[in-house]
Amino acid sequence: GTTAQELLSNIKATSTCDSLWTLDCDTFEPLAERQFTTSMLLCAVSRHLSGEPVLARDDIDDAIISYLLVETSSQLYLIEKLPADNLMHDKYNENVSRFRQEWSRRPFQYSGAVNIDIAITVVDMLQRLMSKNGEDRKDKRRIRLLDPTVGSGSFLAAAAKLWNSRDDQNESLDIVGIDSNSKCSEGTTKNLCKLLGGESSVTAEEDSSRQSWTFSNADSKSEMSSRATIHCGDSVELLSNISQDGKFDCVVSNLPWNRNTFEYKQDTSSCTSSDIMKKVAEVIKPGKPVIVVSGSNDPAHAFNAKRTLNSLGFYIIGEVTIPPAGFSLPDSGKK
């Protein structure tokens, strides 16, 4: 609902389950002009839910529904997770924990890399959006995933390891990553090879600055195992050729913030973030999801992701602001 009253009315009209349940909340941004506290909202929601509340689902044998109240600046959502979803969620968390440990030992690291928790969340959002496309999930299918600004490969690594972690979706990934910085593209290849246990084959073009690395998941015996190709070169130029193999099903990108360490900063590409997103609009299938992480949407900022995406015809379904690393709460000073 767009207001608390609208959300409560919808809950009252649809809540008919008499199971035990838990209720939690997650606030991305406070609802605009709200006149209530989070505690007040949780109390109101709990009064409209049927069934009986419990404080936690640990050590309780009965089937329990988990409700999550999500608040954004424009919407309130109540997400219902059934008992089977809870088991699936536990398994997913185990896989995430294992992935974090493996990723912490990656051979290539640099300061401009996206935070791994953000990468995990973004990939999970992307997978959920893809699962709502309404296609027949009984048949195996291959998803073409693009990251045109690959950096150290955080998004692609999370996708390769966690895409099918929630359930058996019979999906495999055809991953394509591009970076104009040779150290980043080579580093991404090293990271993915170590993570997936694969070996890469290298293809060099006449221009020595352009190379491609292709490898597949050596641990998987499935004929639908994921594979990845990492390219070094200008994203706009390369995508014109790569898209001839078929358009992409989904795109994720941490657009350049010009915050890389001096060691990894190279002026090998003249394309801007706007150029990259314009090319993305050409190579993605209609109606498929794109998730962009950018430095700022401040109108005074040189690149405004929201404005650029709108101008290119993208329909924006959500926006989240992530505090910077040095952000401190004003009252307590807690970081």
mmCIF file of C-alpha atoms in Angstrom, residues 116-273:
data_model
loop_
_atom_site.group_PDB
_atom_site.id
_atom_site.type_symbol
_atom_site.label_atom_id
_atom_site.label_comp_id
_atom_site.label_asym_id
_atom_site.label_seq_id
_atom_site.Cartn_x
_atom_site.Cartn_y
_atom_site.Cartn_z
ATOM 1 C CA ILE A 116 29.877 -7.944 -1.254
ATOM 2 C CA ASP A 117 26.673 -7.655 0.814
ATOM 3 C CA ILE A 118 25.328 -5.181 -1.734
ATOM 4 C CA ALA A 119 26.350 -7.543 -4.549
ATOM 5 C CA ILE A 120 24.533 -10.478 -2.890
ATOM 6 C CA THR A 121 21.379 -8.393 -2.363
ATOM 7 C CA VAL A 122 21.409 -7.052 -5.924
ATOM 8 C CA VAL A 123 21.830 -10.523 -7.445
ATOM 9 C CA ASP A 124 19.017 -11.874 -5.246
ATOM 10 C CA MET A 125 16.758 -9.036 -6.429
ATOM 11 C CA LEU A 126 17.711 -9.727 -10.035
ATOM 12 C CA GLN A 127 16.965 -13.446 -9.728
ATOM 13 C CA ARG A 128 13.576 -12.752 -8.103
ATOM 14 C CA LEU A 129 12.662 -10.325 -10.885
ATOM 15 C CA MET A 130 13.613 -12.927 -13.482
ATOM 16 C CA SER A 131 11.499 -15.564 -11.711
ATOM 17 C CA LYS A 132 8.404 -13.366 -12.170
ATOM 18 C CA ASN A 133 8.667 -13.270 -15.950
ATOM 19 C CA GLY A 134 6.005 -15.959 -16.229
ATOM 20 C CA GLU A 135 8.028 -18.408 -18.310
ATOM 21 C CA ASP A 136 7.648 -22.172 -17.927
ATOM 22 C CA ARG A 137 10.024 -23.070 -15.107
ATOM 23 C CA LYS A 138 9.794 -26.850 -15.699
ATOM 24 C CA ASP A 139 12.157 -26.694 -18.658
ATOM 25 C CA LYS A 140 15.803 -25.879 -18.229
ATOM 26 C CA ARG A 141 16.762 -22.495 -19.526
ATOM 27 C CA ARG A 142 19.937 -20.481 -19.874
ATOM 28 C CA ILE A 143 19.995 -16.892 -18.626
ATOM 29 C CA ARG A 144 22.273 -14.400 -20.385
ATOM 30 C CA LEU A 145 23.600 -12.030 -17.713
ATOM 31 C CA LEU A 146 25.666 -8.924 -18.531
ATOM 32 C CA ASP A 147 27.899 -6.737 -16.372
ATOM 33 C CA PRO A 148 29.372 -4.017 -18.634
ATOM 34 C CA THR A 149 31.563 -2.584 -15.821
ATOM 35 C CA VAL A 150 32.818 -5.771 -14.214
ATOM 36 C CA GLY A 151 35.527 -4.407 -11.877
ATOM 37 C CA SER A 152 36.668 -7.321 -9.713
ATOM 38 C CA GLY A 153 33.636 -9.459 -10.555
ATOM 39 C CA SER A 154 31.574 -9.194 -7.347
ATOM 40 C CA PHE A 155 28.171 -9.328 -9.076
ATOM 41 C CA LEU A 156 29.153 -12.129 -11.438
ATOM 42 C CA ALA A 157 30.676 -14.198 -8.638
ATOM 43 C CA ALA A 158 27.538 -13.857 -6.507
ATOM 44 C CA ALA A 159 25.371 -14.809 -9.476
ATOM 45 C CA ALA A 160 27.482 -17.837 -10.396
ATOM 46 C CA LYS A 161 27.359 -19.212 -6.841
ATOM 47 C CA LEU A 162 23.925 -18.175 -5.569
ATOM 48 C CA TRP A 163 21.534 -17.927 -8.537
ATOM 49 C CA ASN A 164 19.864 -21.314 -7.925
ATOM 50 C CA SER A 165 20.364 -21.398 -4.156
ATOM 51 C CA ARG A 166 16.745 -20.799 -3.179
ATOM 52 C CA ASP A 167 15.211 -23.661 -5.160
ATOM 53 C CA ASP A 168 15.871 -25.929 -8.094
ATOM 54 C CA GLN A 169 15.027 -23.559 -10.907
ATOM 55 C CA ASN A 170 16.729 -25.515 -13.715
ATOM 56 C CA GLU A 171 18.539 -22.365 -14.752
ATOM 57 C CA SER A 172 22.143 -21.830 -15.750
ATOM 58 C CA LEU A 173 23.963 -18.630 -16.519
ATOM 59 C CA ASP A 174 25.732 -17.439 -19.618
ATOM 60 C CA ILE A 175 27.751 -14.656 -17.982
ATOM 61 C CA VAL A 176 29.364 -11.814 -19.922
ATOM 62 C CA GLY A 177 31.557 -9.261 -18.178
ATOM 63 C CA ILE A 178 33.408 -6.299 -19.690
ATOM 64 C CA ASP A 179 35.988 -3.870 -18.333
ATOM 65 C CA SER A 180 38.218 -1.447 -20.202
ATOM 66 C CA ASN A 181 40.870 -1.821 -17.494
ATOM 67 C CA SER A 182 43.066 -4.832 -18.259
ATOM 68 C CA LYS A 183 44.029 -5.325 -14.600
ATOM 69 C CA CYS A 184 40.355 -5.501 -13.614
ATOM 70 C CA SER A 185 39.329 -7.887 -16.393
ATOM 71 C CA GLU A 186 42.307 -10.156 -15.706
ATOM 72 C CA GLY A 187 41.634 -9.937 -11.963
ATOM 73 C CA THR A 188 37.968 -10.851 -12.427
ATOM 74 C CA THR A 189 39.009 -13.910 -14.410
ATOM 75 C CA LYS A 190 41.359 -15.009 -11.627
ATOM 76 C CA ASN A 191 38.612 -14.504 -9.031
ATOM 77 C CA LEU A 192 35.992 -16.477 -10.960
ATOM 78 C CA CYS A 193 38.426 -19.262 -11.856
ATOM 79 C CA LYS A 194 39.306 -19.733 -8.188
ATOM 80 C CA LEU A 195 35.679 -19.499 -7.078
ATOM 81 C CA LEU A 196 34.291 -21.882 -9.714
ATOM 82 C CA GLY A 197 37.290 -24.191 -9.905
ATOM 83 C CA GLY A 198 37.650 -23.698 -13.646
ATOM 84 C CA GLU A 199 40.421 -22.981 -16.086
ATOM 85 C CA SER A 200 40.196 -20.232 -18.672
ATOM 86 C CA SER A 201 41.080 -20.168 -22.333
ATOM 87 C CA VAL A 202 42.431 -16.849 -23.596
ATOM 88 C CA THR A 203 41.663 -15.267 -26.969
ATOM 89 C CA ALA A 204 43.778 -12.259 -27.934
ATOM 90 C CA GLU A 205 42.754 -9.901 -30.721
ATOM 91 C CA GLU A 206 44.974 -7.849 -33.011
ATOM 92 C CA ASP A 207 44.751 -4.958 -30.594
ATOM 93 C CA SER A 208 46.781 -6.235 -27.643
ATOM 94 C CA SER A 209 44.557 -4.288 -25.246
ATOM 95 C CA ARG A 210 41.649 -6.580 -26.159
ATOM 96 C CA GLN A 211 41.498 -10.045 -24.706
ATOM 97 C CA SER A 212 38.747 -12.469 -23.761
ATOM 98 C CA TRP A 213 38.705 -15.235 -21.161
ATOM 99 C CA THR A 214 36.112 -18.009 -21.340
ATOM 100 C CA PHE A 215 35.575 -20.757 -18.761
ATOM 101 C CA SER A 216 32.787 -22.883 -17.261
ATOM 102 C CA ASN A 217 31.950 -24.228 -13.835
ATOM 103 C CA ALA A 218 34.202 -27.269 -13.573
ATOM 104 C CA ASP A 219 32.434 -28.517 -10.437
ATOM 105 C CA SER A 220 29.088 -28.933 -12.136
ATOM 106 C CA LYS A 221 28.295 -32.107 -14.103
ATOM 107 C CA SER A 222 25.098 -30.660 -15.488
ATOM 108 C CA GLU A 223 24.883 -30.056 -19.202
ATOM 109 C CA MET A 224 23.373 -26.713 -18.248
ATOM 110 C CA SER A 225 26.386 -25.668 -16.152
ATOM 111 C CA SER A 226 27.157 -21.954 -16.020
ATOM 112 C CA ARG A 227 29.882 -20.404 -18.116
ATOM 113 C CA ALA A 228 31.511 -16.991 -18.153
ATOM 114 C CA THR A 229 33.303 -14.842 -20.700
ATOM 115 C CA ILE A 230 35.243 -11.806 -19.534
ATOM 116 C CA HIS A 231 36.271 -9.220 -22.120
ATOM 117 C CA CYS A 232 38.837 -6.441 -21.890
ATOM 118 C CA GLY A 233 37.920 -3.423 -23.972
ATOM 119 C CA ASP A 234 35.479 -0.571 -24.476
ATOM 120 C CA SER A 235 31.999 -1.679 -23.341
ATOM 121 C CA VAL A 236 30.128 0.279 -26.020
ATOM 122 C CA GLU A 237 32.280 -1.054 -28.865
ATOM 123 C CA LEU A 238 32.334 -4.652 -27.626
ATOM 124 C CA LEU A 239 28.596 -4.860 -26.951
ATOM 125 C CA SER A 240 27.849 -4.078 -30.583
ATOM 126 C CA ASN A 241 29.597 -7.338 -31.512
ATOM 127 C CA ILE A 242 28.653 -9.460 -28.469
ATOM 128 C CA SER A 243 24.921 -8.750 -28.868
ATOM 129 C CA GLN A 244 25.014 -10.497 -32.250
ATOM 130 C CA ASP A 245 24.967 -13.764 -30.274
ATOM 131 C CA GLY A 246 21.615 -12.757 -28.809
ATOM 132 C CA LYS A 247 20.282 -10.057 -26.524
ATOM 133 C CA PHE A 248 20.626 -10.277 -22.745
ATOM 134 C CA ASP A 249 18.021 -11.447 -20.228
ATOM 135 C CA CYS A 250 19.266 -9.238 -17.386
ATOM 136 C CA VAL A 251 21.941 -6.633 -16.665
ATOM 137 C CA VAL A 252 23.705 -5.515 -13.499
ATOM 138 C CA SER A 253 26.281 -2.748 -13.260
ATOM 139 C CA ASN A 254 28.239 -0.813 -10.665
ATOM 140 C CA LEU A 255 28.822 2.238 -12.835
ATOM 141 C CA PRO A 256 32.281 3.860 -12.589
ATOM 142 C CA TRP A 257 32.554 6.324 -9.719
ATOM 143 C CA ASN A 258 36.165 7.326 -10.553
ATOM 144 C CA ARG A 259 37.168 6.188 -7.073
ATOM 145 C CA ASN A 260 39.588 3.407 -7.996
ATOM 146 C CA THR A 261 43.042 3.434 -6.488
ATOM 147 C CA PHE A 262 45.719 5.104 -8.575
ATOM 148 C CA GLU A 263 47.224 1.710 -9.391
ATOM 149 C CA TYR A 264 44.116 0.550 -11.242
ATOM 150 C CA LYS A 265 43.021 3.826 -12.824
ATOM 151 C CA GLN A 266 43.531 3.799 -16.581
ATOM 152 C CA ASP A 267 42.174 6.137 -19.243
ATOM 153 C CA THR A 268 41.812 3.333 -21.769
ATOM 154 C CA SER A 269 38.160 4.038 -22.570
ATOM 155 C CA SER A 270 36.451 7.264 -23.577
ATOM 156 C CA CYS A 271 32.881 6.011 -23.040
ATOM 157 C CA THR A 272 30.845 7.539 -20.224
ATOM 158 C CA SER A 273 28.281 5.985 -17.892
#
